[in-house]
PDB file of C-alpha atoms in Angstrom:
ATOM      1  CA  MET A   1     -28.239  35.414  73.385  1.00  0.00           C
ATOM      2  CA  PRO A   2     -29.766  33.299  76.326  1.00  0.00           C
ATOM      3  CA  ARG A   3     -31.841  30.895  73.315  1.00  0.00           C
ATOM      4  CA  LEU A   4     -28.505  30.416  72.066  1.00  0.00           C
ATOM      5  CA  ILE A   5     -26.218  28.949  75.363  1.00  0.00           C
ATOM      6  CA  VAL A   6     -30.170  26.582  75.583  1.00  0.00           C
ATOM      7  CA  CYS A   7     -29.696  25.703  72.288  1.00  0.00           C
ATOM      8  CA  LEU A   8     -25.578  25.213  72.713  1.00  0.00           C
ATOM      9  CA  LEU A   9     -26.020  23.285  76.443  1.00  0.00           C
ATOM     10  CA  MET A  10     -28.704  20.917  74.409  1.00  0.00           C
ATOM     11  CA  LEU A  11     -25.707  20.180  70.876  1.00  0.00           C
ATOM     12  CA  MET A  12     -23.157  19.292  73.488  1.00  0.00           C
ATOM     13  CA  LEU A  13     -25.550  17.279  75.847  1.00  0.00           C
ATOM     14  CA  ALA A  14     -26.360  15.357  72.280  1.00  0.00           C
ATOM     15  CA  ALA A  15     -22.971  15.014  71.639  1.00  0.00           C
ATOM     16  CA  CYS A  16     -22.519  13.004  74.720  1.00  0.00           C
ATOM     17  CA  THR A  17     -25.405  11.154  74.044  1.00  0.00           C
ATOM     18  CA  PRO A  18     -23.927   7.393  74.018  1.00  0.00           C
ATOM     19  CA  SER A  19     -25.094   5.490  70.936  1.00  0.00           C
ATOM     20  CA  ARG A  20     -27.951   2.852  71.022  1.00  0.00           C
ATOM     21  CA  GLY A  21     -26.777   0.989  68.708  1.00  0.00           C
ATOM     22  CA  TYR A  22     -29.123  -0.685  66.060  1.00  0.00           C
ATOM     23  CA  ARG A  23     -31.623  -2.028  68.084  1.00  0.00           C
ATOM     24  CA  ASP A  24     -33.803  -1.248  71.257  1.00  0.00           C
ATOM     25  CA  GLY A  25     -31.609  -2.868  73.736  1.00  0.00           C
ATOM     26  CA  ALA A  26     -34.466  -3.424  75.898  1.00  0.00           C
ATOM     27  CA  LEU A  27     -36.051  -5.646  73.974  1.00  0.00           C
ATOM     28  CA  GLY A  28     -35.265  -9.049  74.926  1.00  0.00           C
ATOM     29  CA  ILE A  29     -33.367 -12.052  72.462  1.00  0.00           C
ATOM     30  CA  PRO A  30     -35.445 -14.963  72.687  1.00  0.00           C
ATOM     31  CA  PRO A  31     -33.247 -18.051  72.647  1.00  0.00           C
ATOM     32  CA  LEU A  32     -33.323 -19.739  69.172  1.00  0.00           C
ATOM     33  CA  ALA A  33     -34.845 -22.786  69.256  1.00  0.00           C
ATOM     34  CA  GLY A  34     -34.025 -26.015  67.748  1.00  0.00           C
ATOM     35  CA  PHE A  35     -29.823 -24.309  67.737  1.00  0.00           C
ATOM     36  CA  ASP A  36     -27.805 -26.958  66.481  1.00  0.00           C
ATOM     37  CA  ARG A  37     -24.175 -26.693  68.427  1.00  0.00           C
ATOM     38  CA  THR A  38     -22.412 -28.952  66.060  1.00  0.00           C
ATOM     39  CA  ALA A  39     -23.767 -26.772  62.965  1.00  0.00           C
ATOM     40  CA  TRP A  40     -21.401 -23.636  64.503  1.00  0.00           C
ATOM     41  CA  ALA A  41     -18.196 -25.210  63.784  1.00  0.00           C
ATOM     42  CA  GLY A  42     -16.291 -24.701  60.043  1.00  0.00           C
ATOM     43  CA  ASP A  43     -15.527 -21.825  58.045  1.00  0.00           C
ATOM     44  CA  TRP A  44     -18.360 -18.790  57.681  1.00  0.00           C
ATOM     45  CA  VAL A  45     -18.012 -15.957  55.203  1.00  0.00           C
ATOM     46  CA  GLN A  46     -19.720 -12.761  56.711  1.00  0.00           C
ATOM     47  CA  ILE A  47     -21.922 -11.491  54.443  1.00  0.00           C
ATOM     48  CA  GLY A  48     -23.406  -9.117  55.935  1.00  0.00           C
ATOM     49  CA  ASP A  49     -23.792  -6.055  58.918  1.00  0.00           C
ATOM     50  CA  PHE A  50     -25.262  -2.779  60.707  1.00  0.00           C
ATOM     51  CA  ALA A  51     -23.331   0.480  60.215  1.00  0.00           C
ATOM     52  CA  ARG A  52     -24.472   3.676  59.475  1.00  0.00           C
ATOM     53  CA  HIS A  53     -22.162   4.395  57.264  1.00  0.00           C
ATOM     54  CA  PRO A  54     -21.215   2.683  53.915  1.00  0.00           C
ATOM     55  CA  GLN A  55     -18.655   0.035  54.673  1.00  0.00           C
ATOM     56  CA  THR A  56     -14.787   0.175  54.601  1.00  0.00           C
ATOM     57  CA  CYS A  57     -14.003  -2.721  55.444  1.00  0.00           C
ATOM     58  CA  LEU A  58     -14.178  -5.939  53.226  1.00  0.00           C
ATOM     59  CA  PRO A  59     -16.269  -9.976  53.918  1.00  0.00           C
ATOM     60  CA  GLY A  60     -15.391 -11.019  57.389  1.00  0.00           C
ATOM     61  CA  ARG A  61     -14.333 -14.749  57.505  1.00  0.00           C
ATOM     62  CA  LEU A  62     -14.211 -16.808  60.764  1.00  0.00           C
ATOM     63  CA  THR A  63     -13.393 -19.525  61.394  1.00  0.00           C
ATOM     64  CA  VAL A  64     -15.236 -22.032  64.656  1.00  0.00           C
ATOM     65  CA  GLN A  65     -13.118 -25.179  66.186  1.00  0.00           C
ATOM     66  CA  PRO A  66     -14.932 -27.230  68.759  1.00  0.00           C
ATOM     67  CA  LEU A  67     -13.211 -27.536  71.719  1.00  0.00           C
ATOM     68  CA  ALA A  68     -15.583 -29.364  73.661  1.00  0.00           C
ATOM     69  CA  ALA A  69     -19.565 -29.838  73.296  1.00  0.00           C
ATOM     70  CA  ASP A  70     -19.982 -26.128  74.332  1.00  0.00           C
ATOM     71  CA  ARG A  71     -16.863 -24.484  73.885  1.00  0.00           C
ATOM     72  CA  VAL A  72     -14.989 -23.388  70.515  1.00  0.00           C
ATOM     73  CA  THR A  73     -12.761 -21.207  69.459  1.00  0.00           C
ATOM     74  CA  VAL A  74     -13.846 -18.252  66.597  1.00  0.00           C
ATOM     75  CA  ALA A  75     -10.929 -16.706  64.805  1.00  0.00           C
ATOM     76  CA  GLY A  76     -10.954 -14.689  61.786  1.00  0.00           C
ATOM     77  CA  ARG A  77     -11.748 -11.259  60.922  1.00  0.00           C
ATOM     78  CA  LEU A  78     -14.550  -9.775  60.917  1.00  0.00           C
ATOM     79  CA  CYS A  79     -16.140  -6.024  60.034  1.00  0.00           C
ATOM     80  CA  THR A  80     -18.418  -5.261  62.955  1.00  0.00           C
ATOM     81  CA  ALA A  81     -20.552  -1.839  62.793  1.00  0.00           C
ATOM     82  CA  GLY A  82     -18.328  -0.946  59.399  1.00  0.00           C
ATOM     83  CA  THR A  83     -14.970  -1.486  61.469  1.00  0.00           C
ATOM     84  CA  ALA A  84     -12.746  -4.590  60.609  1.00  0.00           C
ATOM     85  CA  GLU A  85     -11.542  -6.733  63.578  1.00  0.00           C
ATOM     86  CA  GLU A  86      -8.971  -9.573  64.177  1.00  0.00           C
ATOM     87  CA  LEU A  87     -10.852 -11.827  66.841  1.00  0.00           C
ATOM     88  CA  ASN A  88      -8.691 -14.786  68.966  1.00  0.00           C
ATOM     89  CA  LEU A  89     -11.693 -15.978  71.672  1.00  0.00           C
ATOM     90  CA  HIS A  90     -13.041 -18.625  72.497  1.00  0.00           C
ATOM     91  CA  ALA A  91     -16.336 -18.675  72.924  1.00  0.00           C
ATOM     92  CA  SER A  92     -19.263 -21.481  75.365  1.00  0.00           C
ATOM     93  CA  ILE A  93     -22.304 -22.255  73.836  1.00  0.00           C
ATOM     94  CA  GLY A  94     -25.431 -22.720  74.957  1.00  0.00           C
ATOM     95  CA  THR A  95     -28.199 -24.818  73.739  1.00  0.00           C
ATOM     96  CA  GLY A  96     -30.434 -21.667  72.670  1.00  0.00           C
ATOM     97  CA  GLY A  97     -27.897 -20.048  71.025  1.00  0.00           C
ATOM     98  CA  ASP A  98     -26.237 -17.985  73.143  1.00  0.00           C
ATOM     99  CA  LEU A  99     -22.284 -17.181  72.983  1.00  0.00           C
ATOM    100  CA  ARG A 100     -20.494 -16.065  76.041  1.00  0.00           C
ATOM    101  CA  LEU A 101     -16.988 -15.140  74.132  1.00  0.00           C
ATOM    102  CA  SER A 102     -13.767 -14.071  76.079  1.00  0.00           C
ATOM    103  CA  GLY A 103     -10.365 -13.156  74.567  1.00  0.00           C
ATOM    104  CA  ALA A 104      -8.483 -11.424  72.967  1.00  0.00           C
ATOM    105  CA  ALA A 105      -9.094  -7.755  71.975  1.00  0.00           C
ATOM    106  CA  LEU A 106     -12.646  -7.915  70.308  1.00  0.00           C
ATOM    107  CA  LYS A 107     -14.343  -4.236  71.174  1.00  0.00           C
ATOM    108  CA  GLN A 108     -17.289  -6.895  72.080  1.00  0.00           C
ATOM    109  CA  ALA A 109     -15.895  -9.360  73.922  1.00  0.00           C
ATOM    110  CA  GLY A 110     -17.738 -10.505  76.970  1.00  0.00           C
ATOM    111  CA  ALA A 111     -20.267  -9.222  75.667  1.00  0.00           C
ATOM    112  CA  PRO A 112     -23.203 -11.844  75.044  1.00  0.00           C
ATOM    113  CA  TRP A 113     -23.343 -12.804  70.933  1.00  0.00           C
ATOM    114  CA  GLN A 114     -27.065 -14.525  70.467  1.00  0.00           C
ATOM    115  CA  VAL A 115     -27.446 -16.789  67.280  1.00  0.00           C
ATOM    116  CA  ILE A 116     -31.025 -15.780  65.758  1.00  0.00           C
ATOM    117  CA  TYR A 117     -31.034 -16.775  62.378  1.00  0.00           C
ATOM    118  CA  GLN A 118     -29.885 -20.781  61.814  1.00  0.00           C
ATOM    119  CA  GLY A 119     -30.325 -21.080  57.970  1.00  0.00           C
ATOM    120  CA  TYR A 120     -31.277 -24.724  56.667  1.00  0.00           C
ATOM    121  CA  ARG A 121     -28.980 -27.247  56.751  1.00  0.00           C
ATOM    122  CA  GLY A 122     -26.662 -24.431  58.979  1.00  0.00           C
ATOM    123  CA  GLU A 123     -25.267 -22.621  55.392  1.00  0.00           C
ATOM    124  CA  SER A 124     -26.514 -19.472  57.232  1.00  0.00           C
ATOM    125  CA  LEU A 125     -26.795 -17.657  60.723  1.00  0.00           C
ATOM    126  CA  ALA A 126     -27.626 -14.033  62.396  1.00  0.00           C
ATOM    127  CA  ILE A 127     -25.897 -13.348  65.376  1.00  0.00           C
ATOM    128  CA  ALA A 128     -27.173 -10.226  67.188  1.00  0.00           C
ATOM    129  CA  THR A 129     -26.074  -8.473  70.455  1.00  0.00           C
ATOM    130  CA  PRO A 130     -28.148  -7.485  73.785  1.00  0.00           C
ATOM    131  CA  SER A 131     -27.390  -4.421  73.862  1.00  0.00           C
ATOM    132  CA  GLY A 132     -27.591  -4.040  69.811  1.00  0.00           C
ATOM    133  CA  ALA A 133     -23.721  -3.188  69.133  1.00  0.00           C
ATOM    134  CA  PHE A 134     -24.017  -5.475  66.311  1.00  0.00           C
ATOM    135  CA  GLY A 135     -25.608  -7.401  63.893  1.00  0.00           C
ATOM    136  CA  LEU A 136     -24.024 -10.074  61.264  1.00  0.00           C
ATOM    137  CA  ILE A 137     -24.751 -12.236  58.702  1.00  0.00           C
ATOM    138  CA  LEU A 138     -22.389 -14.858  57.999  1.00  0.00           C
ATOM    139  CA  SER A 139     -22.814 -18.099  55.257  1.00  0.00           C
ATOM    140  CA  ARG A 140     -20.325 -20.698  54.460  1.00  0.00           C
ATOM    141  CA  SER A 141     -20.610 -20.048  50.825  1.00  0.00           C
ATOM    142  CA  GLY A 142     -20.566 -15.954  50.595  1.00  0.00           C
ATOM    143  CA  ARG A 143     -23.477 -15.796  49.530  1.00  0.00           C
ATOM    144  CA  LEU A 144     -28.034 -16.249  50.716  1.00  0.00           C
ATOM    145  CA  SER A 145     -31.304 -18.017  49.318  1.00  0.00           C
ATOM    146  CA  GLY A 146     -33.293 -15.648  48.538  1.00  0.00           C
ATOM    147  CA  ARG A 147     -35.706 -17.177  51.486  1.00  0.00           C
ATOM    148  CA  ASP A 148     -32.952 -16.930  53.722  1.00  0.00           C
ATOM    149  CA  ALA A 149     -32.020 -13.360  53.050  1.00  0.00           C
ATOM    150  CA  THR A 150     -36.139 -12.923  53.567  1.00  0.00           C
ATOM    151  CA  ALA A 151     -36.312 -14.781  56.661  1.00  0.00           C
ATOM    152  CA  ILE A 152     -33.024 -12.256  57.951  1.00  0.00           C
ATOM    153  CA  ARG A 153     -34.574  -9.101  57.489  1.00  0.00           C
ATOM    154  CA  GLY A 154     -37.370 -10.243  58.995  1.00  0.00           C
ATOM    155  CA  VAL A 155     -35.645 -12.048  62.584  1.00  0.00           C
ATOM    156  CA  PHE A 156     -33.473  -8.696  62.882  1.00  0.00           C
ATOM    157  CA  ALA A 157     -36.333  -6.541  62.573  1.00  0.00           C
ATOM    158  CA  ALA A 158     -38.675  -8.478  65.379  1.00  0.00           C
ATOM    159  CA  ARG A 159     -35.505  -8.317  67.218  1.00  0.00           C
ATOM    160  CA  GLY A 160     -35.733  -4.339  67.168  1.00  0.00           C
ATOM    161  CA  TYR A 161     -32.993  -3.974  64.767  1.00  0.00           C
ATOM    162  CA  ASP A 162     -33.125  -0.844  62.494  1.00  0.00           C
ATOM    163  CA  LEU A 163     -33.091  -2.440  58.465  1.00  0.00           C
ATOM    164  CA  GLN A 164     -32.218   0.995  57.116  1.00  0.00           C
ATOM    165  CA  ASN A 165     -28.665   0.092  58.940  1.00  0.00           C
ATOM    166  CA  LEU A 166     -28.018  -3.015  57.319  1.00  0.00           C
ATOM    167  CA  ARG A 167     -25.296  -3.183  55.255  1.00  0.00           C
ATOM    168  CA  MET A 168     -25.231  -6.184  53.040  1.00  0.00           C
ATOM    169  CA  LEU A 169     -21.495  -7.085  52.043  1.00  0.00           C
ATOM    170  CA  ARG A 170     -21.275  -9.124  49.053  1.00  0.00           C
TER     171      ARG A 170
END
């Protein structure tokens, strides 16, 4: 009987432990050298996400409009960690691809986002969070070249993301 009680207590404690996200949050995310803030503006199709279960939301879409040299609006719908979320946010953009979000009710609003990969000619982006709450892959065309797909997987892995949870939406 005491063993049963100990097992039940351990199960209860495990259920109360918060999820660690999709990466080791203790690892830092370095700034992206050569990040082109002007290449962030425009329309994007979300083609990848980190989720532990099969996707139930459709590929997301974002429109990014410049407000100033270091500020943009970000509007659209994203699939983050397997959940569809509408967003209409303002973001300040650092020179290394760090984005500070503010505005309407995205679960991750207020948390920093970090561009960790920017494809050749600004055709693709990979976005991570220091907490590992989610990771996104965006493309202008809705497709990735083989080179970009390989590079993005490598960059996410180097930042501590568990690639077993990477789900390509397209």
